[in-house]
Structures are given as structure tokens and as C-alpha cells.
């Protein structure tokens, strides 16, 4: 089946909004087309709707072509664009694999799209057989997260490969944490799978959560669909400028990722000495999922000490679990001291 058969009819037939800047091109001198205020202050013009300079920067770093890129106001916008491109409200379905990132279901719910859940196995691996059995004629996207949030593990390559081969529709692999992982991005396999969509972000390893830049990387065919429905000026000028500036510091980026990976190892060693901890799950991300005897009591005790962690104990397979982000050395030490006081 053709991938375009998975696109909603109204989106396939859509004539997209064409902004003044889209039509003008970039080389002009006098802009009297967009009813902007001509007095210069750095932001009096509409931003580049195609984010050409920022995309050039990101594409060069990832070794891809800018035509395979779409930027969103955070990954959340990209996930929303995917749902709205492929899923007819009230009719179509997506498949997700809990415990996983909460926004997939929320965005499906907002769009009135059915969200079918196929739980991960007890070791947080994919249940490929059950996922494929759950696929119906209405299934339009399978959403996977690797490394997975909140469990922290990478999903196995052969499992994802089977899904990419057996399901002919779009498969999203959310790689928000891939920069911390020992494994390569699925980007390298993009040419093999026209239905593969990789989603990355500047929010985590690149330390720009406040800017809101999500990155979709996929075949030109899929990018063109998302391109049609994205809001024309979805990445503002200040964000584009600042992201370009901060992306130059590749050395600092690598140092900070390594720092966090080192801190993660130290934190694991320290947590292992704390007796109310039952289990620390292996992590390929910048956080640890940790199982306690009484997670709510630990959570409250930490909160009283001014330390906020994420209580994931109500999530499937996560009974007793708190999710702890790796912070600065001194922050991680404060956490350990607080946990020691709690146990004492
Ligand atoms: C943090 C996170 C993101 C990032 O979302 P942004 O909107 O880009 O900040 C995406 N996916 C997962 C699984 C995450 O944990």
C-alpha cells in the first residue's frame, strides 16, 4: 500500500496557506507585502516560515538534507501535526506502548483519535506480536519511544525493524533522549524505510527546553504532508536566532552530555547504598527510573526538602517508581543526602 493512502483525504486535497514571505523569496530589498511595521527593532519582520538557516545548521549536524526536516514548536507540535495529517477524528487509531510519554495519548484524545495501548513487557521491551495483532484498517500511526520515557531503555532494533517492515503506515520513533544513548539514531536507516519518522528535540541534550524546537526527520513525502498543515510561522525569530547560535557549540554540547552520563553512573553507585531502593532500571537517557518500597512517602519527603522528582508509580509496570532526572553534581548530591536522611 502507498504511504499517501494513510494521509487524510482532506489533507491530501488541502491547498495550504501561502505566506507573503513564502511567495517573496529571500533576496528582496523592500518588503511592502506583509503589513509589517517597517521600524526596525530586530523582530519587526515575520520570521522565515521555512526556518532555512536553522534547518541548514541542524541538517549539517545530522548529515541529512533540509528537505527531510520539519521543525515544530517543540516535539509536541510535531506529534500533533502527525496525528492531524494521518488520523480522521472519531474514526482512526494510533497505537502506543505504555508506559510511555504521556503526550501521545493526550494529543490523540484532543484530536478525538482512538489511542490503542499495547503494554511493554515486564522488561520494558516491545510486544511486537501483540502490536501487529492490534493493527486494524483504521490504524494510521504506531508511536514508539526509544530510549523510552519513563523506563529509560532503548527498544530493540530487531523489534522496531519488524514493525517497520510489517506495518505499512507511518511509524514514529521518538528519540528525545538519543544523544545520551549508546546506540545510533534510526536516522541512519531512513533511506530503507519510507514509513519511518524520527522525532528529536533541542530540549534535552542540547539544553534548550525553553526555546521549544522539535525536529521531525522523514522521507520527503511525509515531510511535505506535515509542511502543508504546519502553522506558517511556528518557530519565532528569537528562537531561530538563539538556536542557531547555541548549535555552534558542539564541543560544549558533547562535554555536557558526557558530564551527565558520568553523573548518572555516580548517582547509580550512590543510590545502590540506599536501602529503601528496590531496583534501579538500566538507563540510556538522562534520567533514572527507581523503584522504592513506598514511593509516595519518598516523594513527599523529597518535596519537603525542596527536591522535585517525577512520581511514575501509577503508570503500568512502574509500581513504586520515581523518575529522577540527572542534575548538576551538587543537585545530585543533595538528592542523595535527602534520601539518606529519609532512610535514617
Ligand atoms: C522531553 C520529551 C520530548 C521533548 O518534547 P519537546 O516538546 O521537544 O520539549 C519528546 N518526547 C519525549 C518522550 C520526551 O520525554
Short mmCIF file of C-alpha atoms and ligand atoms in Angstrom, two decimals:
data_model
loop_
_atom_site.label_atom_id
_atom_site.label_comp_id
_atom_site.label_asym_id
_atom_site.label_seq_id
_atom_site.Cartn_x
_atom_site.Cartn_y
_atom_site.Cartn_z
CA UNK A 1 0.00 0.00 0.00
CA UNK A 2 1.15 3.51 -0.82
CA UNK A 3 2.03 5.75 2.10
CA UNK A 4 -0.16 8.51 0.66
CA UNK A 5 -3.18 6.25 1.31
CA UNK A 6 -2.55 6.83 5.00
CA UNK A 7 -2.92 10.61 4.66
CA UNK A 8 -6.38 12.02 5.47
CA UNK A 9 -8.32 12.87 2.30
CA UNK A 10 -8.91 16.49 3.30
CA UNK A 11 -5.20 16.96 3.99
CA UNK A 12 -4.18 15.31 0.71
CA UNK A 13 -6.52 17.72 -1.10
CA UNK A 14 -5.64 20.75 1.03
CA UNK A 15 -4.40 23.91 -0.63
CA UNK A 16 -2.08 25.23 2.09
CA UNK A 17 -1.83 28.84 3.21
CA UNK A 18 0.90 30.60 1.33
CA UNK A 19 2.52 33.32 3.41
CA UNK A 20 3.79 36.59 1.98
CA UNK A 21 7.34 35.51 2.78
CA UNK A 22 6.89 32.13 1.09
CA UNK A 23 5.97 33.90 -2.14
CA UNK A 24 8.51 36.74 -1.98
CA UNK A 25 11.66 34.66 -1.73
CA UNK A 26 14.62 35.83 0.29
CA UNK A 27 16.57 38.22 -1.92
CA UNK A 28 14.23 41.20 -1.95
CA UNK A 29 15.09 44.66 -0.64
CA UNK A 30 11.83 46.42 0.06
CA UNK A 31 9.13 44.48 1.86
CA UNK A 32 5.70 46.04 1.49
CA UNK A 33 3.85 42.73 1.32
CA UNK A 34 3.03 41.62 4.85
CA UNK A 35 1.64 44.70 6.59
CA UNK A 36 4.57 44.65 8.99
CA UNK A 37 5.75 47.72 10.84
CA UNK A 38 8.83 49.00 9.00
CA UNK A 39 10.60 50.42 12.07
CA UNK A 40 13.48 48.05 12.77
CA UNK A 41 13.86 46.51 16.24
CA UNK A 42 15.19 43.08 15.29
CA UNK A 43 11.78 41.44 15.34
CA UNK A 44 9.53 43.74 13.32
CA UNK A 45 9.52 41.28 10.39
CA UNK A 46 7.74 37.93 10.30
CA UNK A 47 10.21 35.07 10.81
CA UNK A 48 11.30 32.79 7.98
CA UNK A 49 8.39 30.31 7.70
CA UNK A 50 10.77 27.64 6.37
CA UNK A 51 13.47 28.30 9.02
CA UNK A 52 16.06 27.88 6.31
CA UNK A 53 19.19 28.92 8.25
CA UNK A 54 18.27 26.90 11.32
CA UNK A 55 17.44 23.86 9.20
CA UNK A 56 20.79 24.17 7.39
CA UNK A 57 22.52 24.08 10.76
CA UNK A 58 20.59 21.03 12.01
CA UNK A 59 20.78 19.20 8.67
CA UNK A 60 24.57 19.63 8.53
CA UNK A 61 24.99 18.23 12.04
CA UNK A 62 22.79 15.24 11.34
CA UNK A 63 24.13 14.60 7.85
CA UNK A 64 20.77 14.88 6.12
CA UNK A 65 19.12 17.12 3.54
CA UNK A 66 17.00 20.08 4.69
CA UNK A 67 14.12 18.68 2.62
CA UNK A 68 13.90 15.78 5.08
CA UNK A 69 13.41 18.13 8.03
CA UNK A 70 10.42 19.77 9.63
CA UNK A 71 10.72 21.87 12.76
CA UNK A 72 7.99 22.21 15.34
CA UNK A 73 7.26 24.39 18.34
CA UNK A 74 8.60 21.53 20.46
CA UNK A 75 8.22 17.83 19.62
CA UNK A 76 4.69 18.08 20.92
CA UNK A 77 3.71 20.16 17.90
CA UNK A 78 5.25 17.56 15.61
CA UNK A 79 3.31 14.73 17.24
CA UNK A 80 0.14 16.83 16.92
CA UNK A 81 0.86 17.52 13.22
CA UNK A 82 1.37 13.79 12.63
CA UNK A 83 -1.94 12.90 14.23
CA UNK A 84 -3.78 15.60 12.30
CA UNK A 85 -2.15 14.57 8.99
CA UNK A 86 -2.99 10.89 9.18
CA UNK A 87 -5.91 10.32 11.55
CA UNK A 88 -9.56 11.15 10.85
CA UNK A 89 -11.16 12.24 14.14
CA UNK A 90 -13.67 9.75 15.52
CA UNK A 91 -12.60 7.06 13.07
CA UNK A 92 -8.87 6.36 13.00
CA UNK A 93 -6.47 4.97 15.58
CA UNK A 94 -2.91 5.20 16.74
CA UNK A 95 -1.05 2.52 18.71
CA UNK A 96 1.18 3.40 21.67
CA UNK A 97 3.11 1.21 24.09
CA UNK A 98 2.69 2.18 27.77
CA UNK A 99 4.40 3.00 30.00
CA UNK A 100 5.50 5.80 27.69
CA UNK A 101 5.45 9.54 27.11
CA UNK A 102 2.06 10.89 28.21
CA UNK A 103 1.59 13.39 25.38
CA UNK A 104 0.87 10.76 22.70
CA UNK A 105 -2.42 9.83 24.34
CA UNK A 106 -3.29 13.39 25.33
CA UNK A 107 -2.78 14.63 21.76
CA UNK A 108 -4.78 11.68 20.38
CA UNK A 109 -7.56 12.48 22.88
CA UNK A 110 -7.56 16.18 21.97
CA UNK A 111 -7.93 15.24 18.30
CA UNK A 112 -10.63 12.65 19.08
CA UNK A 113 -8.41 9.89 17.71
CA UNK A 114 -8.59 6.43 19.26
CA UNK A 115 -5.44 5.50 21.16
CA UNK A 116 -4.89 1.75 21.38
CA UNK A 117 -2.46 0.68 24.05
CA UNK A 118 -0.20 -2.37 23.82
CA UNK A 119 1.80 -2.56 27.00
CA UNK A 120 5.51 -3.17 27.00
CA UNK A 121 6.63 -6.49 28.51
CA UNK A 122 7.81 -6.62 32.12
CA UNK A 123 11.39 -5.86 30.99
CA UNK A 124 10.10 -2.80 29.07
CA UNK A 125 10.65 -4.42 25.67
CA UNK A 126 8.15 -4.21 22.81
CA UNK A 127 5.48 -6.87 22.48
CA UNK A 128 5.79 -6.97 18.68
CA UNK A 129 3.34 -9.79 18.08
CA UNK A 130 0.59 -8.06 20.06
CA UNK A 131 1.28 -4.71 18.40
CA UNK A 132 0.89 -6.26 14.93
CA UNK A 133 -2.25 -8.13 16.02
CA UNK A 134 -3.70 -4.83 17.22
CA UNK A 135 -3.20 -3.12 13.85
CA UNK A 136 -6.51 -2.67 12.01
CA UNK A 137 -7.55 -0.98 8.81
CA UNK A 138 -8.01 2.17 10.90
CA UNK A 139 -4.51 2.18 12.39
CA UNK A 140 -2.69 5.19 10.97
CA UNK A 141 0.40 5.62 13.18
CA UNK A 142 2.43 3.42 15.53
CA UNK A 143 4.25 5.57 18.08
CA UNK A 144 7.42 4.23 19.70
CA UNK A 145 9.78 5.98 22.09
CA UNK A 146 13.44 4.93 22.22
CA UNK A 147 15.07 5.44 24.67
CA UNK A 148 11.68 5.16 26.30
CA UNK A 149 10.36 7.66 28.80
CA UNK A 150 9.87 6.79 31.72
CA UNK A 151 11.68 3.43 31.63
CA UNK A 152 14.93 4.77 30.12
CA UNK A 153 15.75 1.77 27.90
CA UNK A 154 16.36 1.60 24.17
CA UNK A 155 13.85 -0.52 22.26
CA UNK A 156 15.47 -3.47 20.49
CA UNK A 157 16.50 -2.89 16.86
CA UNK A 158 15.06 -6.20 15.54
CA UNK A 159 11.69 -5.43 17.20
CA UNK A 160 11.44 -1.98 15.63
CA UNK A 161 12.64 -3.39 12.30
CA UNK A 162 9.82 -5.95 12.28
CA UNK A 163 7.25 -3.23 12.95
CA UNK A 164 8.67 -1.00 10.20
CA UNK A 165 8.50 -3.91 7.76
CA UNK A 166 5.14 -5.40 8.70
CA UNK A 167 3.15 -2.19 9.25
CA UNK A 168 3.00 -0.22 6.03
CA UNK A 169 1.86 3.06 7.62
CA UNK A 170 3.83 5.74 9.46
CA UNK A 171 5.96 4.59 12.40
CA UNK A 172 7.17 7.34 14.72
CA UNK A 173 10.35 6.75 16.72
CA UNK A 174 10.60 9.47 19.34
CA UNK A 175 14.31 9.91 20.03
CA UNK A 176 14.17 12.75 22.56
CA UNK A 177 16.97 11.04 24.54
CA UNK A 178 19.04 9.50 21.73
CA UNK A 179 22.02 11.81 22.39
CA UNK A 180 22.53 10.05 25.73
CA UNK A 181 22.27 6.53 24.28
CA UNK A 182 24.97 4.08 23.29
CA UNK A 183 23.13 3.32 20.05
CA UNK A 184 22.97 5.26 16.79
CA UNK A 185 19.85 7.15 15.79
CA UNK A 186 17.37 5.49 13.44
CA UNK A 187 18.21 8.38 11.12
CA UNK A 188 20.84 6.18 9.53
CA UNK A 189 18.09 3.80 8.33
CA UNK A 190 15.78 6.46 6.93
CA UNK A 191 16.51 5.53 3.30
CA UNK A 192 15.44 1.92 3.96
CA UNK A 193 12.03 2.76 5.41
CA UNK A 194 9.81 5.34 3.68
CA UNK A 195 7.34 4.96 6.58
CA UNK A 196 9.88 5.86 9.29
CA UNK A 197 9.57 9.19 11.10
CA UNK A 198 12.27 10.11 13.59
CA UNK A 199 11.46 12.81 16.13
CA UNK A 200 14.24 14.56 18.04
CA UNK A 201 14.38 17.73 20.11
CA UNK A 202 16.67 20.52 21.26
CA UNK A 203 15.03 20.33 24.70
CA UNK A 204 17.19 17.67 26.36
CA UNK A 205 20.84 17.09 25.41
CA UNK A 206 21.02 20.48 23.66
CA UNK A 207 19.73 22.28 26.78
CA UNK A 208 17.17 24.45 25.00
CA UNK A 209 13.85 23.33 26.53
CA UNK A 210 12.87 26.97 26.94
CA UNK A 211 13.16 27.67 23.21
CA UNK A 212 10.75 24.95 22.04
CA UNK A 213 12.32 23.32 18.98
CA UNK A 214 11.25 19.83 17.93
CA UNK A 215 12.72 18.10 14.90
CA UNK A 216 10.94 15.69 12.56
CA UNK A 217 13.12 13.77 10.12
CA UNK A 218 11.47 11.58 7.49
CA UNK A 219 11.10 10.89 3.79
CA UNK A 220 10.35 13.94 1.63
CA UNK A 221 6.88 12.50 1.03
CA UNK A 222 5.99 12.61 4.73
CA UNK A 223 7.72 15.95 5.38
CA UNK A 224 5.72 17.50 2.54
CA UNK A 225 2.47 16.42 4.17
CA UNK A 226 3.43 17.90 7.57
CA UNK A 227 4.68 21.00 5.80
CA UNK A 228 1.23 21.59 4.32
CA UNK A 229 -0.51 21.82 7.67
CA UNK A 230 2.07 23.39 9.97
CA UNK A 231 1.26 26.92 11.16
CA UNK A 232 3.14 29.26 8.79
CA UNK A 233 5.26 30.99 11.44
CA UNK A 234 5.54 28.23 14.03
CA UNK A 235 9.16 28.95 15.04
CA UNK A 236 9.56 32.56 16.13
CA UNK A 237 12.51 34.76 15.17
CA UNK A 238 14.14 34.88 18.61
CA UNK A 239 14.04 31.09 18.81
CA UNK A 240 15.53 30.65 15.33
CA UNK A 241 18.35 33.11 16.09
CA UNK A 242 19.21 31.71 19.51
CA UNK A 243 19.06 28.08 18.38
CA UNK A 244 21.48 28.78 15.51
CA UNK A 245 23.82 30.50 17.95
CA UNK A 246 23.73 27.72 20.56
CA UNK A 247 24.04 24.92 17.99
CA UNK A 248 27.53 26.20 17.10
CA UNK A 249 28.85 24.99 20.45
CA UNK A 250 29.18 21.32 19.54
CA UNK A 251 32.12 20.87 21.90
CA UNK A 252 30.19 22.22 24.89
CA UNK A 253 27.28 20.00 23.92
CA UNK A 254 29.48 16.91 23.94
CA UNK A 255 31.07 17.88 27.25
CA UNK A 256 27.70 18.41 28.91
CA UNK A 257 26.34 15.10 27.64
CA UNK A 258 29.45 13.32 28.97
CA UNK A 259 29.14 15.16 32.30
CA UNK A 260 25.55 13.95 32.68
CA UNK A 261 26.49 10.38 31.72
CA UNK A 262 29.29 10.45 34.34
CA UNK A 263 26.93 11.90 36.92
CA UNK A 264 24.41 9.17 36.10
CA UNK A 265 26.99 6.47 36.90
CA UNK A 266 27.89 8.21 40.19
CA UNK A 267 24.23 8.54 41.09
CA UNK A 268 23.63 4.82 40.41
CA UNK A 269 26.54 3.93 42.71
CA UNK A 270 25.24 6.22 45.45
CA UNK A 271 21.62 5.04 45.09
CA UNK A 272 22.79 1.45 45.43
CA UNK A 273 23.78 2.17 49.05
CA UNK A 274 20.28 3.35 49.98
CA UNK A 275 18.25 0.55 51.46
CA UNK A 276 14.71 1.75 50.67
CA UNK A 277 15.53 1.36 46.98
CA UNK A 278 14.41 -1.93 45.49
CA UNK A 279 15.54 -1.51 41.90
CA UNK A 280 17.34 0.91 39.60
CA UNK A 281 16.48 0.28 35.97
CA UNK A 282 19.19 0.44 33.27
CA UNK A 283 19.05 3.82 31.53
CA UNK A 284 20.15 5.06 28.12
CA UNK A 285 18.78 8.52 28.91
CA UNK A 286 19.45 11.46 31.26
CA UNK A 287 17.18 10.07 33.95
CA UNK A 288 16.78 7.00 36.12
CA UNK A 289 13.65 5.05 36.91
CA UNK A 290 13.99 3.92 40.52
CA UNK A 291 11.71 1.59 42.46
CA UNK A 292 11.08 2.29 46.16
CA UNK A 293 9.15 0.48 48.89
CA UNK A 294 6.92 3.48 49.46
CA UNK A 295 7.24 5.94 46.54
CA UNK A 296 4.62 8.40 47.80
CA UNK A 297 6.35 8.82 51.16
CA UNK A 298 9.74 9.27 49.48
CA UNK A 299 8.24 11.73 47.00
CA UNK A 300 6.68 13.82 49.77
CA UNK A 301 9.81 13.73 51.87
CA UNK A 302 11.89 14.96 48.91
CA UNK A 303 9.34 17.67 48.11
CA UNK A 304 9.57 18.91 51.72
CA UNK A 305 13.33 19.24 51.19
CA UNK A 306 12.74 21.28 48.04
CA UNK A 307 13.61 18.47 45.61
CA UNK A 308 11.11 17.64 42.88
CA UNK A 309 11.19 14.29 41.09
CA UNK A 310 8.54 12.69 38.93
CA UNK A 311 6.19 10.19 40.56
CA UNK A 312 5.51 7.49 37.95
CA UNK A 313 4.21 4.89 40.40
CA UNK A 314 0.71 4.88 38.90
CA UNK A 315 1.98 4.01 35.40
CA UNK A 316 1.70 0.40 34.20
CA UNK A 317 4.77 -1.70 35.12
CA UNK A 318 6.06 1.22 37.21
CA UNK A 319 4.64 0.33 40.63
CA UNK A 320 6.78 2.01 43.28
CA UNK A 321 8.74 4.04 40.75
CA UNK A 322 10.01 7.60 40.79
CA UNK A 323 11.74 9.07 37.75
CA UNK A 324 14.80 11.09 38.64
CA UNK A 325 16.46 13.47 36.17
CA UNK A 326 20.25 13.68 36.32
CA UNK A 327 21.11 17.19 37.51
CA UNK A 328 24.28 19.09 38.31
CA UNK A 329 26.77 17.32 40.61
CA UNK A 330 25.69 19.40 43.62
CA UNK A 331 22.00 18.76 42.90
CA UNK A 332 22.54 15.02 42.68
CA UNK A 333 24.47 15.14 45.97
CA UNK A 334 21.58 17.00 47.63
CA UNK A 335 19.25 14.26 46.42
CA UNK A 336 21.46 11.54 47.90
CA UNK A 337 21.75 13.39 51.24
CA UNK A 338 17.99 13.84 51.37
CA UNK A 339 17.42 10.14 50.66
CA UNK A 340 19.95 9.22 53.37
CA UNK A 341 18.12 11.43 55.86
CA UNK A 342 14.88 9.78 54.81
CA UNK A 343 16.25 6.27 55.47
CA UNK A 344 17.84 7.24 58.79
C1 LIG B 1 11.01 15.56 26.76
C2 LIG B 1 10.42 14.73 25.68
C3 LIG B 1 10.16 15.28 24.43
C4 LIG B 1 10.50 16.70 24.14
O1 LIG B 1 9.41 17.45 23.90
P1 LIG B 1 9.62 18.95 23.42
O2 LIG B 1 8.22 19.36 23.13
O3 LIG B 1 10.50 18.91 22.20
O4 LIG B 1 10.27 19.70 24.53
C5 LIG B 1 9.64 14.47 23.44
N1 LIG B 1 9.41 13.17 23.66
C6 LIG B 1 9.68 12.61 24.84
C7 LIG B 1 9.47 11.16 25.02
C8 LIG B 1 10.18 13.36 25.89
O5 LIG B 1 10.42 12.79 27.07
#
